[in-house]
Amino acid sequence: MADLISSPRRTFLKLAGAGLGAGLLPAAGRAASPALVSAAKHEGQLNTIALPPDWANYGEIIATFQKKYGITIHNAAPDDSSAQELQSIRSLKHQSRGPDVVDVGPAFALNGAQEGLFRPYKVATWDSIPASMKDPNGLWYGDYFGLVSFGINRSVSKAVPHDWADLKKPEFKGMVALNGSPLGAGAAFAAVVAAALANGGSLDNIMPGIEFFADLAKRGNFNPSAATAASLVSGQTPVVINWDYLNLAQAKKAKGMTPIDTVIPEEATPYGAFYCQAISKFAPHPKAAELWQEFIYSDEGQLLYLKGFAHPARFSAMAKAGAIPKSLMAELPPAKPYGEAVFANDAQTKKAQQLLAANWTKLVKA
């Protein structure tokens, strides 16, 4: 999952308590057809790739699918990037160990579709997936999304940053870290874009975001260590800018041991990104792949994402239909920033990548 992620177009997602938008109808998470279940069970196996068990609750999602259908999942290379997922389709096509399904950033979903690496399939709940999160022909569709957030280890940092400007304060000296370099890590890239939006930049101009981190490094507040869940909990990187679902999940996991706060930055347009599911054109287990997609986009599958604090693609439809348990909603951050979130399109992402390549190492000296 260590890759750059963008969206096919800039969009606003209307979430809990909001309307679905034109042309979208709530759809219940219907069960897969008996014929599909039978055919998938006959194949007996599903090959996934790049699904870390502690990312968006994939560990429980995989275990639930296996138990529900008695189909063994082989999850190859959990930490591979989207680019590596597409390469696996190319290099392993027509082989039994090739991936059946992939979970990639939208820029890679577009590339895979254009290259002819995917085959179309529309799940039963297709109509309740926002149009901005799917290919109209069913070649790929978004499964979940998140927002850039601050994760704060309160055992180390007694102060809590509520907006981007707070990160420049002396009390955060040496504390603020990313999950890697924005030249290659998706959440780090998103952090720079989010910082740009908060400092006079835009999706078309992320230079203010690069300059923000350059200033942060100059002040000594930027910690160049590649942050992980372990480094957040240990206090090595007390303030981590990462996806909300990762910070929230880590806070829940560390509850009772290390207090961790998760903050969606105030006074700024929230920035987010999502991942996309697609079925390989060369899937060795095509029916199991279809069943996986039906499961992922059913109410059950979507709620498992939400249990891992990743907002599922069908969140708005499910909220309107009353399909989200109140207990689960109570664990989520306030809905307002999720309804205001913006996403970069492919062209904006590529432009941002070029700016980063030309300026990050030169300006952010940490």
mmCIF file of C-alpha atoms in Angstrom, residues 6-257:
data_model
loop_
_atom_site.group_PDB
_atom_site.id
_atom_site.type_symbol
_atom_site.label_atom_id
_atom_site.label_comp_id
_atom_site.label_asym_id
_atom_site.label_seq_id
_atom_site.Cartn_x
_atom_site.Cartn_y
_atom_site.Cartn_z
ATOM 1 C CA SER A 6 -5.202 10.069 -6.461
ATOM 2 C CA SER A 7 -8.746 10.257 -7.768
ATOM 3 C CA PRO A 8 -10.123 10.212 -11.314
ATOM 4 C CA ARG A 9 -11.619 13.658 -10.732
ATOM 5 C CA ARG A 10 -12.083 16.273 -8.062
ATOM 6 C CA THR A 11 -15.305 15.655 -6.231
ATOM 7 C CA PHE A 12 -17.172 16.330 -3.034
ATOM 8 C CA LEU A 13 -18.537 13.302 -1.203
ATOM 9 C CA LYS A 14 -21.746 13.895 0.679
ATOM 10 C CA LEU A 15 -21.684 11.619 3.654
ATOM 11 C CA ALA A 16 -23.660 10.803 6.759
ATOM 12 C CA GLY A 17 -26.850 12.777 7.038
ATOM 13 C CA ALA A 18 -26.510 14.075 3.479
ATOM 14 C CA GLY A 19 -28.284 13.207 0.241
ATOM 15 C CA LEU A 20 -26.879 10.724 -2.195
ATOM 16 C CA GLY A 21 -26.775 13.045 -5.182
ATOM 17 C CA ALA A 22 -28.425 12.743 -8.541
ATOM 18 C CA GLY A 23 -28.874 9.264 -9.901
ATOM 19 C CA LEU A 24 -27.730 7.416 -6.786
ATOM 20 C CA LEU A 25 -30.160 5.147 -4.994
ATOM 21 C CA PRO A 26 -29.577 3.338 -1.705
ATOM 22 C CA ALA A 27 -29.041 -0.339 -2.294
ATOM 23 C CA ALA A 28 -29.062 -3.001 0.361
ATOM 24 C CA GLY A 29 -26.097 -5.355 0.573
ATOM 25 C CA ARG A 30 -27.751 -8.304 -1.102
ATOM 26 C CA ALA A 31 -26.288 -11.777 -0.805
ATOM 27 C CA ALA A 32 -24.361 -13.190 -3.745
ATOM 28 C CA SER A 33 -26.338 -15.562 -5.958
ATOM 29 C CA PRO A 34 -26.207 -19.269 -5.058
ATOM 30 C CA ALA A 35 -24.834 -20.004 -8.538
ATOM 31 C CA LEU A 36 -21.907 -17.625 -8.057
ATOM 32 C CA VAL A 37 -21.175 -18.980 -4.583
ATOM 33 C CA SER A 38 -21.209 -22.531 -5.919
ATOM 34 C CA ALA A 39 -18.907 -21.703 -8.832
ATOM 35 C CA ALA A 40 -16.493 -19.822 -6.572
ATOM 36 C CA LYS A 41 -16.410 -22.674 -4.057
ATOM 37 C CA HIS A 42 -15.648 -25.057 -6.903
ATOM 38 C CA GLU A 43 -12.553 -22.983 -7.727
ATOM 39 C CA GLY A 44 -11.724 -23.089 -4.010
ATOM 40 C CA GLN A 45 -9.125 -20.332 -3.941
ATOM 41 C CA LEU A 46 -8.679 -16.585 -4.325
ATOM 42 C CA ASN A 47 -5.389 -14.813 -4.971
ATOM 43 C CA THR A 48 -5.181 -11.317 -3.493
ATOM 44 C CA ILE A 49 -2.138 -9.058 -3.317
ATOM 45 C CA ALA A 50 -0.914 -6.050 -1.318
ATOM 46 C CA LEU A 51 -3.507 -6.242 1.481
ATOM 47 C CA PRO A 52 -1.751 -5.610 4.840
ATOM 48 C CA PRO A 53 -3.830 -7.157 7.649
ATOM 49 C CA ASP A 54 -3.602 -3.978 9.763
ATOM 50 C CA TRP A 55 -4.621 -1.686 6.894
ATOM 51 C CA ALA A 56 -8.345 -0.759 6.623
ATOM 52 C CA ASN A 57 -9.180 -3.912 8.610
ATOM 53 C CA TYR A 58 -8.109 -6.265 5.805
ATOM 54 C CA GLY A 59 -7.066 -8.925 8.289
ATOM 55 C CA GLU A 60 -10.649 -9.335 9.490
ATOM 56 C CA ILE A 61 -12.095 -8.878 6.002
ATOM 57 C CA ILE A 62 -9.984 -11.743 4.648
ATOM 58 C CA ALA A 63 -10.725 -13.992 7.649
ATOM 59 C CA THR A 64 -14.470 -13.318 7.391
ATOM 60 C CA PHE A 65 -14.585 -14.124 3.672
ATOM 61 C CA GLN A 66 -12.680 -17.374 4.169
ATOM 62 C CA LYS A 67 -14.939 -18.478 7.008
ATOM 63 C CA LYS A 68 -18.130 -17.439 5.230
ATOM 64 C CA TYR A 69 -17.419 -19.230 1.954
ATOM 65 C CA GLY A 70 -14.758 -21.828 2.786
ATOM 66 C CA ILE A 71 -12.490 -20.386 0.101
ATOM 67 C CA THR A 72 -8.775 -20.111 0.836
ATOM 68 C CA ILE A 73 -7.196 -16.703 0.235
ATOM 69 C CA HIS A 74 -3.536 -16.442 -0.727
ATOM 70 C CA ASN A 75 -2.553 -12.846 -0.005
ATOM 71 C CA ALA A 76 0.755 -12.250 -1.752
ATOM 72 C CA ALA A 77 3.201 -9.458 -0.933
ATOM 73 C CA PRO A 78 1.069 -7.506 1.582
ATOM 74 C CA ASP A 79 3.299 -4.433 1.397
ATOM 75 C CA ASP A 80 3.552 -4.140 -2.386
ATOM 76 C CA SER A 81 2.641 -0.906 -4.130
ATOM 77 C CA SER A 82 -0.053 -0.391 -6.764
ATOM 78 C CA ALA A 83 2.622 -0.340 -9.463
ATOM 79 C CA GLN A 84 3.852 -3.732 -8.272
ATOM 80 C CA GLU A 85 0.295 -5.074 -8.285
ATOM 81 C CA LEU A 86 -0.104 -4.189 -11.958
ATOM 82 C CA GLN A 87 3.295 -5.684 -12.705
ATOM 83 C CA SER A 88 2.170 -8.918 -11.047
ATOM 84 C CA ILE A 89 -0.788 -9.096 -13.424
ATOM 85 C CA ARG A 90 1.565 -8.631 -16.373
ATOM 86 C CA SER A 91 4.285 -11.039 -15.269
ATOM 87 C CA LEU A 92 2.030 -13.772 -13.888
ATOM 88 C CA LYS A 93 -0.744 -13.781 -16.478
ATOM 89 C CA HIS A 94 -1.950 -17.260 -17.404
ATOM 90 C CA GLN A 95 -0.290 -18.624 -14.236
ATOM 91 C CA SER A 96 -2.256 -20.147 -11.359
ATOM 92 C CA ARG A 97 -0.491 -17.902 -8.841
ATOM 93 C CA GLY A 98 -1.363 -14.685 -10.634
ATOM 94 C CA PRO A 99 -3.551 -12.172 -8.749
ATOM 95 C CA ASP A 100 -7.299 -12.520 -9.170
ATOM 96 C CA VAL A 101 -8.043 -9.079 -7.792
ATOM 97 C CA VAL A 102 -6.074 -5.933 -7.023
ATOM 98 C CA ASP A 103 -6.600 -2.968 -4.707
ATOM 99 C CA VAL A 104 -4.857 0.017 -6.317
ATOM 100 C CA GLY A 105 -4.826 3.800 -6.295
ATOM 101 C CA PRO A 106 -7.086 5.413 -8.931
ATOM 102 C CA ALA A 107 -4.152 6.601 -11.056
ATOM 103 C CA PHE A 108 -3.080 2.964 -11.362
ATOM 104 C CA ALA A 109 -6.674 1.857 -11.883
ATOM 105 C CA LEU A 110 -6.844 4.193 -14.877
ATOM 106 C CA ASN A 111 -3.531 2.879 -16.187
ATOM 107 C CA GLY A 112 -4.590 -0.743 -15.745
ATOM 108 C CA ALA A 113 -7.894 -0.146 -17.509
ATOM 109 C CA GLN A 114 -6.213 1.638 -20.416
ATOM 110 C CA GLU A 115 -3.678 -1.168 -20.734
ATOM 111 C CA GLY A 116 -6.393 -3.812 -20.782
ATOM 112 C CA LEU A 117 -5.324 -5.528 -17.555
ATOM 113 C CA PHE A 118 -8.822 -5.664 -16.028
ATOM 114 C CA ARG A 119 -12.097 -7.249 -16.981
ATOM 115 C CA PRO A 120 -15.448 -5.584 -16.291
ATOM 116 C CA TYR A 121 -17.768 -6.714 -13.543
ATOM 117 C CA LYS A 122 -20.573 -4.794 -11.834
ATOM 118 C CA VAL A 123 -21.545 -5.834 -8.332
ATOM 119 C CA ALA A 124 -25.163 -6.028 -7.170
ATOM 120 C CA THR A 125 -24.757 -2.776 -5.208
ATOM 121 C CA TRP A 126 -23.286 -0.933 -8.203
ATOM 122 C CA ASP A 127 -25.851 1.882 -8.201
ATOM 123 C CA SER A 128 -24.959 2.981 -4.668
ATOM 124 C CA ILE A 129 -21.247 3.458 -5.447
ATOM 125 C CA PRO A 130 -20.760 7.180 -6.253
ATOM 126 C CA ALA A 131 -20.205 7.815 -9.956
ATOM 127 C CA SER A 132 -16.989 9.681 -9.147
ATOM 128 C CA MET A 133 -15.562 6.503 -7.604
ATOM 129 C CA LYS A 134 -16.067 4.026 -10.450
ATOM 130 C CA ASP A 135 -15.358 3.323 -14.080
ATOM 131 C CA PRO A 136 -18.705 3.476 -15.944
ATOM 132 C CA ASN A 137 -17.952 0.151 -17.625
ATOM 133 C CA GLY A 138 -17.173 -1.664 -14.383
ATOM 134 C CA LEU A 139 -13.436 -2.071 -14.915
ATOM 135 C CA TRP A 140 -12.660 -0.663 -11.451
ATOM 136 C CA TYR A 141 -14.489 0.909 -8.514
ATOM 137 C CA GLY A 142 -13.473 2.614 -5.281
ATOM 138 C CA ASP A 143 -13.784 0.535 -2.131
ATOM 139 C CA TYR A 144 -12.876 2.929 0.694
ATOM 140 C CA PHE A 145 -11.356 6.345 1.311
ATOM 141 C CA GLY A 146 -9.673 8.351 4.053
ATOM 142 C CA LEU A 147 -8.583 11.859 4.977
ATOM 143 C CA VAL A 148 -5.206 13.270 5.991
ATOM 144 C CA SER A 149 -5.031 13.477 9.779
ATOM 145 C CA PHE A 150 -2.664 14.054 12.689
ATOM 146 C CA GLY A 151 -1.973 11.151 15.053
ATOM 147 C CA ILE A 152 -0.611 12.389 18.405
ATOM 148 C CA ASN A 153 1.010 10.317 21.135
ATOM 149 C CA ARG A 154 -0.216 12.162 24.237
ATOM 150 C CA SER A 155 2.303 10.431 26.486
ATOM 151 C CA VAL A 156 5.053 12.342 24.699
ATOM 152 C CA SER A 157 3.302 15.398 23.280
ATOM 153 C CA LYS A 158 1.358 17.232 25.950
ATOM 154 C CA ALA A 159 0.067 19.696 23.342
ATOM 155 C CA VAL A 160 -2.355 18.778 20.553
ATOM 156 C CA PRO A 161 -2.037 20.440 17.127
ATOM 157 C CA HIS A 162 -5.465 21.351 15.791
ATOM 158 C CA ASP A 163 -4.396 22.905 12.500
ATOM 159 C CA TRP A 164 -1.369 23.022 10.214
ATOM 160 C CA ALA A 165 -0.055 26.254 11.723
ATOM 161 C CA ASP A 166 0.133 24.579 15.139
ATOM 162 C CA LEU A 167 2.774 22.163 13.833
ATOM 163 C CA LYS A 168 5.225 25.062 13.600
ATOM 164 C CA LYS A 169 5.051 25.762 17.332
ATOM 165 C CA PRO A 170 8.201 25.146 19.447
ATOM 166 C CA GLU A 171 6.472 22.467 21.533
ATOM 167 C CA PHE A 172 6.519 20.145 18.508
ATOM 168 C CA LYS A 173 10.260 20.343 17.916
ATOM 169 C CA GLY A 174 11.515 17.085 16.399
ATOM 170 C CA MET A 175 8.084 15.475 16.631
ATOM 171 C CA VAL A 176 6.306 15.772 13.264
ATOM 172 C CA ALA A 177 6.800 12.847 10.883
ATOM 173 C CA LEU A 178 5.419 11.338 7.687
ATOM 174 C CA ASN A 179 5.059 7.636 6.871
ATOM 175 C CA GLY A 180 7.895 7.871 4.364
ATOM 176 C CA SER A 181 8.994 10.130 1.551
ATOM 177 C CA PRO A 182 6.232 11.904 -0.398
ATOM 178 C CA LEU A 183 8.168 10.906 -3.501
ATOM 179 C CA GLY A 184 6.942 7.355 -3.012
ATOM 180 C CA ALA A 185 4.549 6.965 -0.059
ATOM 181 C CA GLY A 186 0.869 7.710 -0.591
ATOM 182 C CA ALA A 187 0.033 9.186 2.808
ATOM 183 C CA ALA A 188 3.172 11.348 2.769
ATOM 184 C CA PHE A 189 2.277 12.636 -0.696
ATOM 185 C CA ALA A 190 -1.234 13.411 0.535
ATOM 186 C CA ALA A 191 0.195 15.274 3.543
ATOM 187 C CA VAL A 192 2.037 17.662 1.246
ATOM 188 C CA VAL A 193 -1.100 18.258 -0.828
ATOM 189 C CA ALA A 194 -3.164 18.828 2.321
ATOM 190 C CA ALA A 195 -0.568 21.254 3.647
ATOM 191 C CA ALA A 196 -0.707 23.119 0.349
ATOM 192 C CA LEU A 197 -4.494 23.501 0.593
ATOM 193 C CA ALA A 198 -4.070 24.927 4.097
ATOM 194 C CA ASN A 199 -1.395 27.423 3.076
ATOM 195 C CA GLY A 200 -2.705 29.199 0.004
ATOM 196 C CA GLY A 201 -2.052 26.453 -2.511
ATOM 197 C CA SER A 202 -4.436 24.298 -4.504
ATOM 198 C CA LEU A 203 -4.762 20.909 -6.132
ATOM 199 C CA ASP A 204 -3.086 22.500 -9.163
ATOM 200 C CA ASN A 205 -0.276 24.068 -7.132
ATOM 201 C CA ILE A 206 1.179 22.138 -4.195
ATOM 202 C CA MET A 207 4.318 24.294 -3.933
ATOM 203 C CA PRO A 208 3.024 25.926 -0.712
ATOM 204 C CA GLY A 209 2.846 22.441 0.785
ATOM 205 C CA ILE A 210 6.473 21.727 -0.057
ATOM 206 C CA GLU A 211 7.429 25.131 1.347
ATOM 207 C CA PHE A 212 5.458 24.357 4.508
ATOM 208 C CA PHE A 213 7.524 21.240 5.182
ATOM 209 C CA ALA A 214 10.724 23.100 4.261
ATOM 210 C CA ASP A 215 9.850 25.647 6.946
ATOM 211 C CA LEU A 216 8.952 22.869 9.375
ATOM 212 C CA ALA A 217 12.378 21.293 8.780
ATOM 213 C CA LYS A 218 14.139 24.650 9.170
ATOM 214 C CA ARG A 219 12.438 25.134 12.552
ATOM 215 C CA GLY A 220 13.591 21.655 13.622
ATOM 216 C CA ASN A 221 10.038 20.362 14.008
ATOM 217 C CA PHE A 222 10.146 17.917 11.101
ATOM 218 C CA ASN A 223 11.279 14.427 12.053
ATOM 219 C CA PRO A 224 12.711 12.725 8.927
ATOM 220 C CA SER A 225 12.141 9.214 10.299
ATOM 221 C CA ALA A 226 9.655 7.130 8.299
ATOM 222 C CA ALA A 227 6.812 6.813 10.779
ATOM 223 C CA THR A 228 5.117 3.508 11.525
ATOM 224 C CA ALA A 229 2.429 2.404 13.955
ATOM 225 C CA ALA A 230 5.215 1.194 16.259
ATOM 226 C CA SER A 231 7.091 4.502 16.142
ATOM 227 C CA LEU A 232 3.906 6.431 16.961
ATOM 228 C CA VAL A 233 3.188 4.219 19.975
ATOM 229 C CA SER A 234 6.794 4.181 21.181
ATOM 230 C CA GLY A 235 7.058 7.955 20.896
ATOM 231 C CA GLN A 236 9.896 7.943 18.356
ATOM 232 C CA THR A 237 7.549 9.905 16.077
ATOM 233 C CA PRO A 238 5.029 11.474 18.483
ATOM 234 C CA VAL A 239 3.063 13.360 15.806
ATOM 235 C CA VAL A 240 2.371 11.433 12.603
ATOM 236 C CA ILE A 241 0.591 12.850 9.561
ATOM 237 C CA ASN A 242 -1.194 9.844 8.093
ATOM 238 C CA TRP A 243 -4.544 8.546 6.871
ATOM 239 C CA ASP A 244 -7.287 8.935 9.444
ATOM 240 C CA TYR A 245 -8.173 5.236 9.390
ATOM 241 C CA LEU A 246 -4.605 4.245 10.263
ATOM 242 C CA ASN A 247 -4.276 6.747 13.110
ATOM 243 C CA LEU A 248 -7.734 5.891 14.463
ATOM 244 C CA ALA A 249 -7.096 2.150 14.294
ATOM 245 C CA GLN A 250 -3.769 2.552 16.067
ATOM 246 C CA ALA A 251 -5.423 4.652 18.783
ATOM 247 C CA LYS A 252 -7.965 1.907 19.383
ATOM 248 C CA LYS A 253 -5.306 -0.791 19.418
ATOM 249 C CA ALA A 254 -3.150 1.140 21.907
ATOM 250 C CA LYS A 255 -6.054 2.088 24.178
ATOM 251 C CA GLY A 256 -5.191 1.486 27.808
ATOM 252 C CA MET A 257 -1.467 1.540 27.049
#
